[in-house]
Amino acid sequence: MSENVVHLHKDIEPATETPTVTALTVAPEPTPAKPVPLWVRSGRAVRTAITHEATKSTARAVARHGLYTVNGGRIVARRAWDGKTGARYERMLRAAEAAGNFEVAEEWEDRLQRFRDARHRRRMDLLHSPVDAAKGVGVGAGMSVGVLVALGVVMAINNHDIGDVITPLAAVIDFIGLMIRIVQIVWGPALTIGPFLALLALWTVGSKQQAAPAWALPDNIRSDEGEPITPSIVVKALRDLGVPALRNAIKEMGDAGASMLGPIRIAGCGVEVDVTLPSGVSTIEVQNRRRKLAENLTRHEHEVFITIPQAARTVRLWVADSGALDEPIGPSPLVTDEAMTADYAKGRAPWGQDLRGDAAMLSLYQRHLLITGLSNQGKTVALRSLALWLALDKSVQFLMGDLKGVGDWAMFDGLATTLIQGPTDEHVIQVTEMVEGAVDEMNRRLMAPPGTVFPALIVLVDEAQVAFMCPLKDEDGRFYGGSKATSRYFMAVRKIHNQGRAVNVLMWQGTQDPTDQNLPKLVREGAHTRASLALGTESQARMALGDKAVDGGAAPNLLRPGLDQGTLVVASSGIDIPKGQSSITVRTHYVDDDAAEAITDRAKAMRDGVTTLHVIERGEERDPLADIASVVGDASRVRTKDVLKRLATLNEDAYGGWSFLDLKRVLDDAGAEPHKSDGVMVVSRDRVARALANRPDDDSASTAE
């Protein structure tokens, strides 16, 4: 190809321009890349060598062993100093004073004084020791020579040789000469090897104490485990918290801040200490810096809890042992103790463990319950474990609605009186009617003679936010969901919250991701026991637990979603909460489906047999206005109270739970409003008859349940 191109160029006149020939010209070959300078390649090689993992490991090993020796010398020097001085006693004395243990401080002060007296006596004895030592040496040497000579005389008499008199003395002199020669031979090598042996001893001390920075330790030792919590570490963590007033106050304290701390107490899988803040420092300033405080204590944020005890200007720090909260707790006593029974009135449910490792026992007696949290954090299991325990009291009855409908509550079939499972709007209608039926039962109990004791009726709705968000209306135009006075589910829950406790009709609800729309304020504040798993924001935490608990240090929004599953922050009078706190953190036991089946089987065996309804049976269709007309009869007017009694007698199922408001609603809608006569509310026969005559035919009947 290159030869052809040259031939064509020879046939072309200089002034001739031939585009075709020019197009055949071959493009020049690309210029080869310039070689990389040697110094650049050397720099890259050096950087690669320096950053290589083997180089880093070697550098760490050299630094580690060198620091073992240096810090081992420091440890030995401190031990020697402590042994020769009263430094150890002074440290213990200051620690006791900082902890407020003045009796212990006095004891350490006495020990320090005794140590100083003994040391003074030893020093005074040293002034006389040279003379005493010289006298002792002279006497001892004289006695030894005398003994040796006497031994020689005995030998000379026995051997009939006068030369044996000095034989023992000569033998001793020869032995001393041998020792001197041995020392002369060993002394030189000992002077050479001795420093190395001393360094080896210091290295051994340092390696046993791991006296090197964390970055220099080997991988099998270097970990995320935090240091033990000591007063100096706590004070340093507070000093470096970034609160200027706190930092300056610690610097000005004569004891370097030790007086702020109470005793450091072992509390379960961690330690607990009360910190009295100096004037000018607010507890909220410490609470808002939880993450920084945890990092200063060499812990993760979830391993440090800050609460506000009863004492003024004080924060209580609970610091977990590093990694302890990631370890599972033991199985539930419901699973391990097959003979366990429950007592609704006097017993407490074994729910889990608090952070101190103590059993968290919850009383359920006459307490409405609300558990909330983000999705998939263990809400259903936590709620179910309480129901499983209470099921072991054969007197307790259950009405259950599971608006998730994936079988989490299926084991209560044959144990609960009603069990509705499903997420659809039809299931919401069924659950609403179930709760309204519980209201009717509550009203029936309220009409019983005073002092009547009723068995507990637990109305449990899981995923209750589905009910609050239901958009359907009934035939009267009332919403099933919502949070208005015309919302059926909301009003039924409110009625139970208001009066159910007195007759042991209790409302338990589980919801997720709370908002004002799916968990109305009046409903969440009607619960006596409020518990929350991990949440997203502080505002949600306030919805779940209330302002008092959050202001007191409750922070479910700081729990780790996915990692702290089953961990609850609980605000309730039914659980033992440390004095001065408004909430407690509980790590609940996990009871899986198989274990739950076994527990419910035990509960069923305690009962005669329960037929579970899966659909609410609606009553016969009735015409309330016509029934009102029939009970009024021929009288021109009848008192509303008497009308209600006659309606209940006519049909207990349909009208047994009616109140004046229900009667008034029907009459108002029909245009036959009740009115006052002689100071009492009455129903007019003429108004009811006129309303019946004037209403359209398609409205002549409605359903009364």
XYZ file of C-alpha atoms in Angstrom:
705
model
C 0.000 0.000 0.000
C 2.819 2.431 0.832
C 4.550 1.708 -2.539
C 1.377 2.560 -4.490
C 1.006 5.792 -2.675
C 4.559 6.851 -3.560
C 4.012 5.958 -7.243
C 0.889 8.111 -7.469
C 2.680 11.106 -6.014
C 5.364 10.895 -8.702
C 2.763 11.242 -11.535
C 1.154 14.315 -10.068
C 2.179 17.777 -11.265
C 3.023 20.203 -8.500
C 0.288 22.648 -9.500
C -2.337 19.978 -10.018
C -4.836 19.371 -7.225
C -6.523 16.026 -7.341
C -8.874 15.453 -4.414
C -9.155 11.784 -5.304
C -5.437 11.202 -5.009
C -5.266 13.181 -1.782
C -7.962 10.984 -0.295
C -5.685 7.964 -0.833
C -2.969 9.425 1.373
C -2.419 7.218 4.422
C -2.771 8.940 7.808
C 0.458 9.169 9.809
C 0.997 6.563 12.500
C 0.237 7.792 16.046
C 3.143 9.100 18.029
C 4.224 6.557 20.629
C 3.503 7.540 24.219
C 6.339 9.062 26.139
C 7.874 6.730 28.678
C 6.937 7.374 32.313
C 9.865 8.973 34.125
C 11.747 6.706 36.460
C 11.108 8.920 39.475
C 7.341 8.682 38.898
C 7.456 4.894 38.736
C 9.643 4.794 41.817
C 7.198 7.030 43.695
C 4.286 4.808 42.801
C 6.193 1.743 43.884
C 7.108 3.383 47.180
C 3.511 4.449 47.786
C 2.266 0.939 47.012
C 4.836 -0.554 49.348
C 3.980 1.878 52.140
C 0.205 1.375 51.865
C 0.451 -2.402 51.495
C -1.241 -4.350 54.272
C 1.957 -6.264 55.049
C 3.795 -2.982 55.562
C 1.064 -1.675 57.828
C 1.072 -4.888 59.852
C 4.850 -4.734 60.205
C 4.753 -1.086 61.293
C 2.045 -1.866 63.842
C 4.038 -4.810 65.176
C 7.199 -2.712 65.587
C 5.284 0.082 67.292
C 3.373 -2.375 69.451
C 6.391 -4.212 70.827
C 8.320 -1.007 71.345
C 5.440 0.533 73.260
C 5.034 -2.679 75.277
C 8.563 -2.161 76.578
C 8.227 1.568 77.218
C 4.843 1.341 78.880
C 5.927 -1.755 80.784
C 8.680 0.387 82.309
C 6.077 2.979 83.250
C 3.919 0.304 84.880
C 6.858 -1.073 86.872
C 7.889 2.436 87.900
C 4.369 3.221 89.069
C 4.183 -0.017 91.010
C 7.498 0.777 92.664
C 6.353 4.313 93.434
C 3.094 3.032 94.885
C 5.025 0.575 97.032
C 7.392 3.212 98.382
C 4.871 6.036 98.820
C 1.270 6.500 99.872
C 0.087 7.244 96.323
C -2.196 4.199 96.239
C -3.862 5.199 99.502
C -4.288 8.786 98.292
C -5.962 7.632 95.065
C -8.403 5.451 96.947
C -9.048 8.274 99.396
C -9.909 10.727 96.596
C -12.138 8.157 94.865
C -14.067 7.516 98.091
C -14.529 11.252 98.661
C -15.722 11.729 95.064
C -18.216 8.893 95.504
C -19.510 10.420 98.731
C -18.451 7.390 100.818
C -16.945 9.384 103.687
C -16.732 6.392 106.022
C -14.596 4.559 103.483
C -12.583 7.740 102.976
C -11.821 7.896 106.705
C -10.727 4.261 106.646
C -8.312 4.925 103.787
C -7.013 7.989 105.578
C -6.257 5.846 108.658
C -4.452 3.320 106.489
C -2.412 6.084 104.909
C -1.403 7.419 108.330
C -0.386 3.957 109.512
C 1.676 3.475 106.365
C 3.489 6.780 106.943
C 4.199 5.911 110.588
C 5.644 2.549 109.615
C 7.769 4.145 106.896
C 9.113 6.709 109.388
C 10.108 3.964 111.811
C 11.934 2.097 109.054
C 13.889 5.223 108.093
C 14.868 5.889 111.705
C 16.057 2.297 112.018
C 18.358 2.821 109.042
C 20.350 5.413 111.022
C 21.454 2.755 113.515
C 21.668 -0.177 111.149
C 25.356 0.303 109.988
C 26.715 0.072 113.554
C 24.433 -2.817 114.358
C 25.393 -4.549 111.147
C 29.124 -4.094 111.852
C 28.718 -5.486 115.339
C 26.746 -8.397 113.995
C 29.315 -9.148 111.315
C 32.186 -9.002 113.826
C 30.476 -11.244 116.315
C 29.375 -13.653 113.627
C 32.831 -13.818 112.022
C 34.502 -14.389 115.373
C 32.114 -17.156 116.285
C 32.508 -18.772 112.888
C 36.342 -18.756 113.121
C 36.137 -20.176 116.601
C 33.851 -22.978 115.484
C 36.138 -23.805 112.545
C 39.259 -23.857 114.733
C 37.519 -26.057 117.299
C 36.508 -28.415 114.518
C 40.136 -28.483 113.327
C 41.399 -29.325 116.805
C 39.017 -32.259 116.997
C 40.217 -33.458 113.577
C 43.874 -33.079 114.580
C 43.330 -35.128 117.749
C 41.467 -37.774 115.834
C 44.027 -37.992 113.000
C 47.096 -37.352 115.198
C 48.062 -34.597 112.703
C 48.587 -31.061 113.970
C 48.063 -29.729 110.409
C 44.374 -30.644 110.514
C 43.754 -27.751 112.937
C 43.505 -25.279 110.024
C 41.922 -27.731 107.533
C 38.281 -26.499 108.039
C 39.352 -22.866 107.896
C 41.339 -23.517 104.719
C 38.358 -25.287 103.122
C 36.136 -22.281 103.787
C 38.767 -19.952 102.328
C 39.036 -22.150 99.224
C 35.193 -22.130 98.820
C 35.129 -18.353 99.025
C 37.869 -18.195 96.402
C 35.840 -20.490 94.130
C 32.791 -18.260 94.443
C 34.909 -15.238 93.573
C 36.247 -16.983 90.472
C 32.705 -17.985 89.400
C 31.516 -14.411 89.818
C 34.501 -13.167 87.803
C 33.618 -15.549 84.980
C 29.835 -14.775 85.001
C 30.074 -11.045 85.651
C 31.078 -10.035 82.148
C 28.329 -11.923 80.289
C 25.807 -10.889 82.958
C 26.605 -7.227 82.327
C 25.995 -7.841 78.620
C 22.860 -9.979 78.923
C 21.344 -8.222 81.968
C 19.929 -5.165 80.118
C 18.310 -7.443 77.552
C 16.728 -9.523 80.312
C 15.499 -6.328 81.967
C 13.950 -5.162 78.668
C 12.368 -8.594 78.213
C 10.851 -8.337 81.684
C 9.462 -4.873 80.909
C 8.084 -6.141 77.578
C 6.389 -9.028 79.375
C 4.686 -6.650 81.810
C 3.550 -4.370 78.981
C 2.256 -7.207 76.803
C 0.212 -8.695 79.640
C -1.392 -5.309 80.244
C -1.844 -4.668 76.488
C -0.049 -1.361 77.096
C -0.253 -0.027 73.548
C -2.706 2.122 71.573
C -5.665 0.339 70.004
C -4.389 0.961 66.471
C -1.166 -0.928 67.252
C -2.814 -4.024 68.723
C -3.171 -7.179 66.586
C -6.477 -7.868 64.868
C -7.434 -10.672 67.259
C -7.133 -8.252 70.200
C -8.017 -4.939 68.621
C -11.837 -4.750 68.587
C -14.728 -2.421 69.164
C -14.912 -3.280 72.841
C -14.953 -0.131 74.910
C -12.875 0.558 77.959
C -14.205 -0.145 81.440
C -16.133 2.801 82.803
C -14.155 4.570 85.527
C -14.670 7.977 87.197
C -11.835 9.529 85.208
C -13.279 8.287 81.898
C -16.751 9.653 82.744
C -15.364 13.049 83.769
C -13.216 13.243 80.637
C -16.195 12.306 78.453
C -18.267 15.087 80.047
C -15.416 17.573 79.761
C -15.070 16.899 76.028
C -18.815 17.023 75.414
C -18.689 20.470 73.848
C -20.520 22.368 76.589
C -18.279 25.350 77.484
C -19.837 25.928 80.901
C -19.354 22.272 81.821
C -15.776 22.184 80.571
C -14.799 25.353 82.462
C -16.495 24.163 85.643
C -14.553 20.874 85.574
C -11.275 22.732 85.098
C -11.986 24.957 88.071
C -12.889 22.076 90.411
C -10.138 21.141 92.818
C -10.853 17.426 92.380
C -10.941 17.627 88.553
C -14.678 16.968 88.462
C -14.784 13.828 90.623
C -17.260 15.442 93.024
C -19.889 15.515 90.238
C -20.134 11.729 90.170
C -22.094 9.441 92.402
C -21.077 5.828 92.946
C -20.610 3.808 89.766
C -22.931 0.832 90.229
C -23.084 -2.389 88.275
C -26.508 -2.494 86.632
C -27.198 -5.608 84.610
C -25.062 -5.737 81.487
C -23.617 -2.291 82.161
C -22.985 0.322 84.818
C -24.991 3.251 86.104
C -23.828 6.558 87.549
C -25.590 9.770 88.579
C -23.903 13.003 87.503
C -24.728 16.231 89.324
C -24.158 19.002 86.823
C -22.525 22.280 87.882
C -24.478 25.500 87.968
C -25.117 26.927 84.532
C -25.357 23.547 82.780
C -28.786 22.198 81.835
C -29.674 18.532 81.685
C -31.050 19.024 78.171
C -27.581 20.066 76.999
C -26.272 16.650 77.980
C -29.305 14.771 76.609
C -28.960 16.444 73.221
C -25.356 15.236 72.947
C -25.993 11.558 73.521
C -24.044 10.383 70.487
C -20.972 12.448 71.326
C -21.088 11.325 74.948
C -21.299 7.685 73.842
C -18.316 8.115 71.539
C -16.353 9.801 74.321
C -17.091 6.736 76.458
C -15.929 4.467 73.579
C -19.453 3.145 73.099
C -22.048 3.179 70.349
C -24.969 5.558 70.696
C -27.462 2.772 71.460
C -25.266 1.607 74.357
C -25.694 4.814 76.384
C -29.009 5.880 77.932
C -29.518 9.251 79.600
C -32.444 9.714 81.974
C -33.427 12.409 84.433
C -33.707 11.163 88.052
C -35.577 12.890 90.836
C -32.601 14.909 92.091
C -32.321 18.411 90.648
C -29.725 19.225 87.977
C -28.780 15.549 87.691
C -28.527 13.125 84.790
C -28.369 9.362 85.177
C -26.077 7.598 82.734
C -26.485 3.918 81.993
C -23.585 2.604 79.928
C -23.766 -0.909 78.531
C -20.823 -3.256 78.335
C -19.598 -3.062 74.780
C -21.685 -5.356 72.565
C -23.869 -6.584 75.431
C -27.108 -5.224 73.952
C -26.528 -7.149 70.748
C -26.640 -10.445 72.626
C -30.087 -12.124 72.854
C -31.774 -12.536 76.205
C -32.999 -15.890 77.465
C -36.264 -17.597 76.524
C -39.564 -16.527 78.027
C -40.743 -18.234 81.227
C -43.947 -18.919 79.291
C -41.922 -21.356 77.213
C -39.639 -22.821 79.882
C -42.238 -23.212 82.658
C -45.045 -25.407 81.392
C -46.794 -25.252 84.759
C -47.085 -21.459 84.715
C -50.517 -19.928 85.211
C -51.669 -16.309 85.167
C -53.648 -14.129 87.541
C -55.249 -11.114 85.887
C -55.883 -9.216 89.115
C -52.701 -9.904 91.096
C -50.144 -11.330 88.681
C -47.586 -9.745 86.400
C -46.718 -10.840 82.883
C -43.066 -11.839 82.273
C -42.375 -9.521 79.361
C -38.583 -9.511 79.198
C -35.610 -7.847 80.897
C -34.718 -4.261 81.615
C -31.278 -2.902 80.855
C -30.074 -3.884 84.319
C -30.826 -7.514 83.576
C -33.755 -7.656 85.989
C -36.995 -9.328 84.957
C -39.481 -6.832 83.500
C -42.875 -7.815 84.899
C -45.984 -5.938 83.729
C -49.309 -5.728 85.562
C -52.265 -5.767 83.163
C -54.994 -5.246 85.762
C -57.487 -2.586 84.603
C -55.013 -0.967 82.214
C -55.684 -0.087 78.596
C -52.674 -0.827 76.405
C -51.071 0.760 73.355
C -47.981 -0.551 71.559
C -46.610 1.245 68.536
C -43.457 1.378 66.433
C -42.160 1.102 62.915
C -43.037 -1.893 60.783
C -41.250 -5.212 61.380
C -39.805 -4.286 64.783
C -41.547 -6.959 66.871
C -44.776 -5.166 67.814
C -47.069 -8.138 67.233
C -44.801 -10.558 69.111
C -44.561 -8.181 72.079
C -48.335 -7.698 72.178
C -48.989 -11.383 71.650
C -46.719 -12.445 74.519
C -48.887 -10.439 76.935
C -52.049 -12.037 75.557
C -50.438 -15.485 75.812
C -49.688 -14.983 79.485
C -53.163 -13.631 80.227
C -54.721 -16.575 78.365
C -53.358 -18.787 81.154
C -56.024 -17.216 83.408
C -59.090 -19.220 82.399
C -61.480 -16.454 83.480
C -60.201 -13.968 80.873
C -62.154 -13.530 77.642
C -60.796 -12.212 74.343
C -62.263 -10.345 71.393
C -59.550 -10.120 68.737
C -59.179 -8.299 65.460
C -56.051 -8.808 63.365
C -56.104 -6.280 60.550
C -52.906 -7.664 59.071
C -54.365 -11.099 58.515
C -51.231 -13.199 58.001
C -51.921 -15.691 60.792
C -50.013 -14.071 63.668
C -53.041 -14.618 65.927
C -54.357 -17.844 64.405
C -53.400 -19.856 67.502
C -56.170 -18.038 69.439
C -58.815 -19.793 67.346
C -60.726 -21.810 69.921
C -59.600 -19.524 72.695
C -60.921 -16.087 71.737
C -64.662 -15.491 71.610
C -64.232 -13.534 68.379
C -61.252 -13.652 66.002
C -61.372 -11.543 62.840
C -58.351 -11.724 60.532
C -57.852 -9.730 57.368
C -56.754 -6.307 56.038
C -59.754 -5.316 53.886
C -62.408 -2.695 54.519
C -64.921 -5.474 55.201
C -62.659 -6.716 57.986
C -62.519 -3.176 59.386
C -66.337 -3.134 59.457
C -66.336 -6.467 61.285
C -63.742 -5.250 63.813
C -65.679 -2.023 64.363
C -68.847 -3.972 65.097
C -66.859 -6.243 67.414
C -65.612 -3.236 69.418
C -69.112 -1.760 69.480
C -70.346 -5.091 70.828
C -67.769 -4.743 73.614
C -69.239 -1.313 74.345
C -72.670 -2.905 74.695
C -71.223 -5.463 77.110
C -69.560 -2.654 79.041
C -72.870 -0.807 79.333
C -74.589 -3.960 80.520
C -71.974 -4.405 83.219
C -72.236 -0.764 84.257
C -75.927 -1.297 85.033
C -75.134 -4.145 87.437
C -75.363 -3.602 91.207
C -72.341 -1.846 92.737
C -69.586 -4.224 93.840
C -70.244 -6.794 91.119
C -66.974 -8.301 89.908
C -66.752 -9.172 86.208
C -64.182 -11.316 84.400
C -61.694 -9.458 82.240
C -62.729 -8.866 78.639
C -59.726 -7.974 76.460
C -60.648 -6.207 73.229
C -57.480 -6.539 71.149
C -56.965 -4.916 67.750
C -53.630 -5.371 65.990
C -52.733 -2.964 63.164
C -55.395 -0.569 64.465
C -54.174 2.162 62.118
C -56.026 0.318 59.331
C -59.305 0.904 61.181
C -58.602 4.590 61.800
C -57.784 5.116 58.115
C -60.829 3.274 56.709
C -62.769 5.610 54.344
C -66.089 3.692 54.257
C -69.402 5.004 55.577
C -72.323 3.063 56.975
C -75.962 3.403 55.914
C -76.398 6.414 58.170
C -73.448 8.205 56.592
C -71.114 7.653 59.551
C -67.474 6.854 58.803
C -66.018 3.657 60.172
C -62.587 5.285 60.351
C -61.477 8.788 61.215
C -61.277 10.637 64.500
C -64.484 12.646 64.629
C -67.484 12.294 66.907
C -69.308 10.497 64.083
C -66.480 7.969 63.479
C -67.678 4.607 64.674
C -64.420 2.835 65.523
C -62.948 5.928 67.163
C -66.029 6.531 69.297
C -66.270 2.884 70.362
C -62.625 2.925 71.502
C -63.166 6.210 73.327
C -66.180 4.805 75.190
C -64.161 1.817 76.376
C -61.306 4.092 77.402
C -63.696 6.271 79.386
C -65.594 3.640 81.341
C -64.390 0.133 80.487
C -61.678 -0.051 83.110
C -64.209 0.024 85.958
C -65.866 -3.188 84.753
C -62.730 -4.928 83.401
C -63.413 -4.226 79.728
C -59.981 -3.290 78.394
C -58.793 -2.003 75.039
C -55.452 -3.240 73.679
C -54.190 -1.794 70.412
C -51.099 -2.276 68.290
C -50.289 0.301 65.628
C -47.337 1.202 63.453
C -45.673 4.428 62.350
C -47.988 6.703 64.407
C -49.370 9.989 63.089
C -52.259 12.193 64.190
C -54.338 10.627 61.414
C -53.778 6.914 62.105
C -53.509 7.280 65.898
C -55.712 10.124 67.207
C -54.560 12.039 70.265
C -57.542 11.103 72.440
C -57.003 7.400 71.731
C -53.282 7.308 72.475
C -53.735 9.344 75.650
C -56.484 6.998 76.838
C -54.037 4.102 77.282
C -52.618 3.471 80.753
C -49.683 1.439 79.441
C -47.908 2.959 76.465
C -44.971 1.198 74.842
C -42.961 1.999 71.767
C -40.462 0.131 69.642
C -38.085 1.940 67.296
C -39.541 5.097 65.756
C -38.315 7.581 63.196
C -38.617 10.954 64.897
C -38.922 12.562 68.302
C -42.402 13.842 67.418
C -43.509 10.234 66.892
C -41.933 9.328 70.234
C -44.046 12.026 71.887
C -47.164 10.629 70.204
C -46.347 7.129 71.399
C -45.281 7.803 74.994
C -46.333 11.350 75.822
C -44.343 14.514 76.497
C -43.521 13.644 80.098
C -41.776 10.398 79.215
C -39.783 11.944 76.351
C -38.794 14.971 78.424
C -37.627 12.519 81.080
C -35.256 10.786 78.665
C -37.407 8.240 76.805
C -36.068 8.032 73.258
C -37.565 5.219 71.149
C -36.564 7.276 68.115
C -32.922 6.500 68.977
C -33.453 2.738 68.898
C -31.949 1.112 65.804
C -34.571 -0.161 63.343
C -33.832 -3.750 62.445
C -31.168 -4.174 65.132
C -33.171 -3.417 68.275
C -36.159 -5.557 67.349
C -38.267 -6.356 70.389
C -36.755 -3.551 72.475
C -39.472 -1.334 73.952
C -39.547 1.931 75.845
C -42.431 1.595 78.317
C -44.321 4.259 80.256
C -46.746 2.630 82.666
C -47.686 2.422 86.321
C -47.881 -1.340 85.878
C -44.115 -1.875 85.672
C -41.381 -1.105 88.175
C -39.614 2.053 87.008
C -36.568 3.392 88.894
C -37.455 6.249 91.192
C -37.335 9.590 89.447
C -37.697 8.156 85.926
C -40.801 8.288 83.776
C -40.063 5.303 81.532
C -38.027 2.141 81.304
C -36.421 0.270 78.419
C -37.394 -3.407 78.134
C -35.880 -6.097 75.928
C -38.825 -8.427 75.371
C -38.695 -12.205 75.142
C -39.236 -13.622 71.676
C -42.002 -16.239 71.561
C -42.202 -17.795 68.100
C -45.317 -19.222 66.476
C -44.640 -22.824 67.508
C -44.128 -21.847 71.146
C -47.254 -19.679 70.985
C -49.243 -22.674 69.701
C -48.038 -24.754 72.626
C -48.989 -22.052 75.138
C -52.466 -21.596 73.681
C -52.942 -25.368 73.747
C -52.279 -25.258 77.489
C -54.718 -22.346 77.827
C -57.428 -24.204 75.878
C -56.991 -27.245 78.096
C -57.849 -25.039 81.086
C -61.210 -24.069 79.554
C -64.311 -26.110 78.826
C -64.224 -25.113 75.193
C -64.701 -21.824 73.382
C -66.481 -21.412 70.071
C -64.713 -18.692 68.112
C -66.726 -16.432 65.819
C -64.919 -15.286 62.684
C -67.738 -13.045 61.449
C -69.889 -10.682 63.489
C -73.482 -11.873 63.257
C -75.697 -8.936 62.476
C -79.093 -8.797 64.146
C -82.408 -8.853 62.368
C -83.333 -5.744 60.428
C -85.638 -3.532 62.435
C -87.288 -0.197 61.955
C -86.254 1.901 64.988
C -88.844 4.637 64.337
C -91.668 2.101 64.041
C -90.476 0.365 67.213
C -90.473 3.721 69.022
C -94.044 4.332 67.872
C -95.067 0.897 69.090
C -93.605 1.336 72.579
C -95.101 4.846 72.919
C -98.485 3.321 72.253
C -101.598 5.414 72.852
C -100.007 7.802 75.345
C -99.674 11.352 74.035
C -96.148 11.577 75.370
C -93.707 9.217 77.148
C -90.522 10.046 79.002
C -87.384 9.225 77.019
C -86.076 7.098 79.882
C -89.200 4.938 79.719
C -88.973 4.686 75.938
C -85.418 3.306 76.246
C -86.519 0.715 78.798
C -89.461 -0.377 76.619
C -87.198 -0.645 73.549
C -84.742 -2.840 75.477
C -87.618 -5.030 76.577
C -88.856 -5.218 72.994
C -85.487 -6.374 71.633
C -82.485 -6.629 73.927
C -80.023 -7.328 71.126
C -81.074 -4.345 69.058
C -81.764 -1.745 71.751
C -80.156 -3.018 74.962
C -77.144 -0.754 74.517
C -79.032 2.339 73.418
C -78.500 5.607 75.229
C -80.430 8.876 75.073
C -78.103 10.021 72.284
C -79.012 7.035 70.122
C -82.719 7.670 70.673
C -82.312 11.379 69.974
C -80.352 10.707 66.778
C -83.134 8.532 65.319
C -85.883 10.992 66.287
C -83.913 14.030 65.057
C -83.254 12.394 61.702
C -86.978 11.652 61.375
C -88.057 15.164 62.402
C -89.690 13.953 65.631
C -87.273 15.526 68.086
C -87.844 14.819 71.792
C -88.818 17.884 73.817
C -89.234 18.955 77.395
C -92.550 18.681 79.195
C -92.852 19.560 82.871
C -89.051 19.699 83.065
C -88.338 16.226 81.633
C -87.533 15.035 78.105
C -90.404 13.226 76.444
C -91.249 11.635 73.093
C -94.428 12.885 71.425
C -96.749 10.273 69.936
C -98.089 12.715 67.335
C -94.623 13.725 66.139
C -93.557 10.103 65.731
C -96.746 9.203 63.871
C -96.368 12.227 61.590
C -92.737 11.288 60.859
C -93.758 7.730 59.980
C -96.464 8.969 57.643
C -94.294 11.503 55.851
C -91.095 9.526 55.250
C -90.384 7.956 51.828
C -91.089 4.298 51.313
C -87.402 3.436 50.644
C -86.494 4.753 54.085
C -89.157 2.830 55.930
C -86.704 0.381 57.421
C -83.206 0.593 58.726
C -80.993 -1.747 60.598
C -80.698 -1.614 64.357
C -78.028 -3.850 65.802
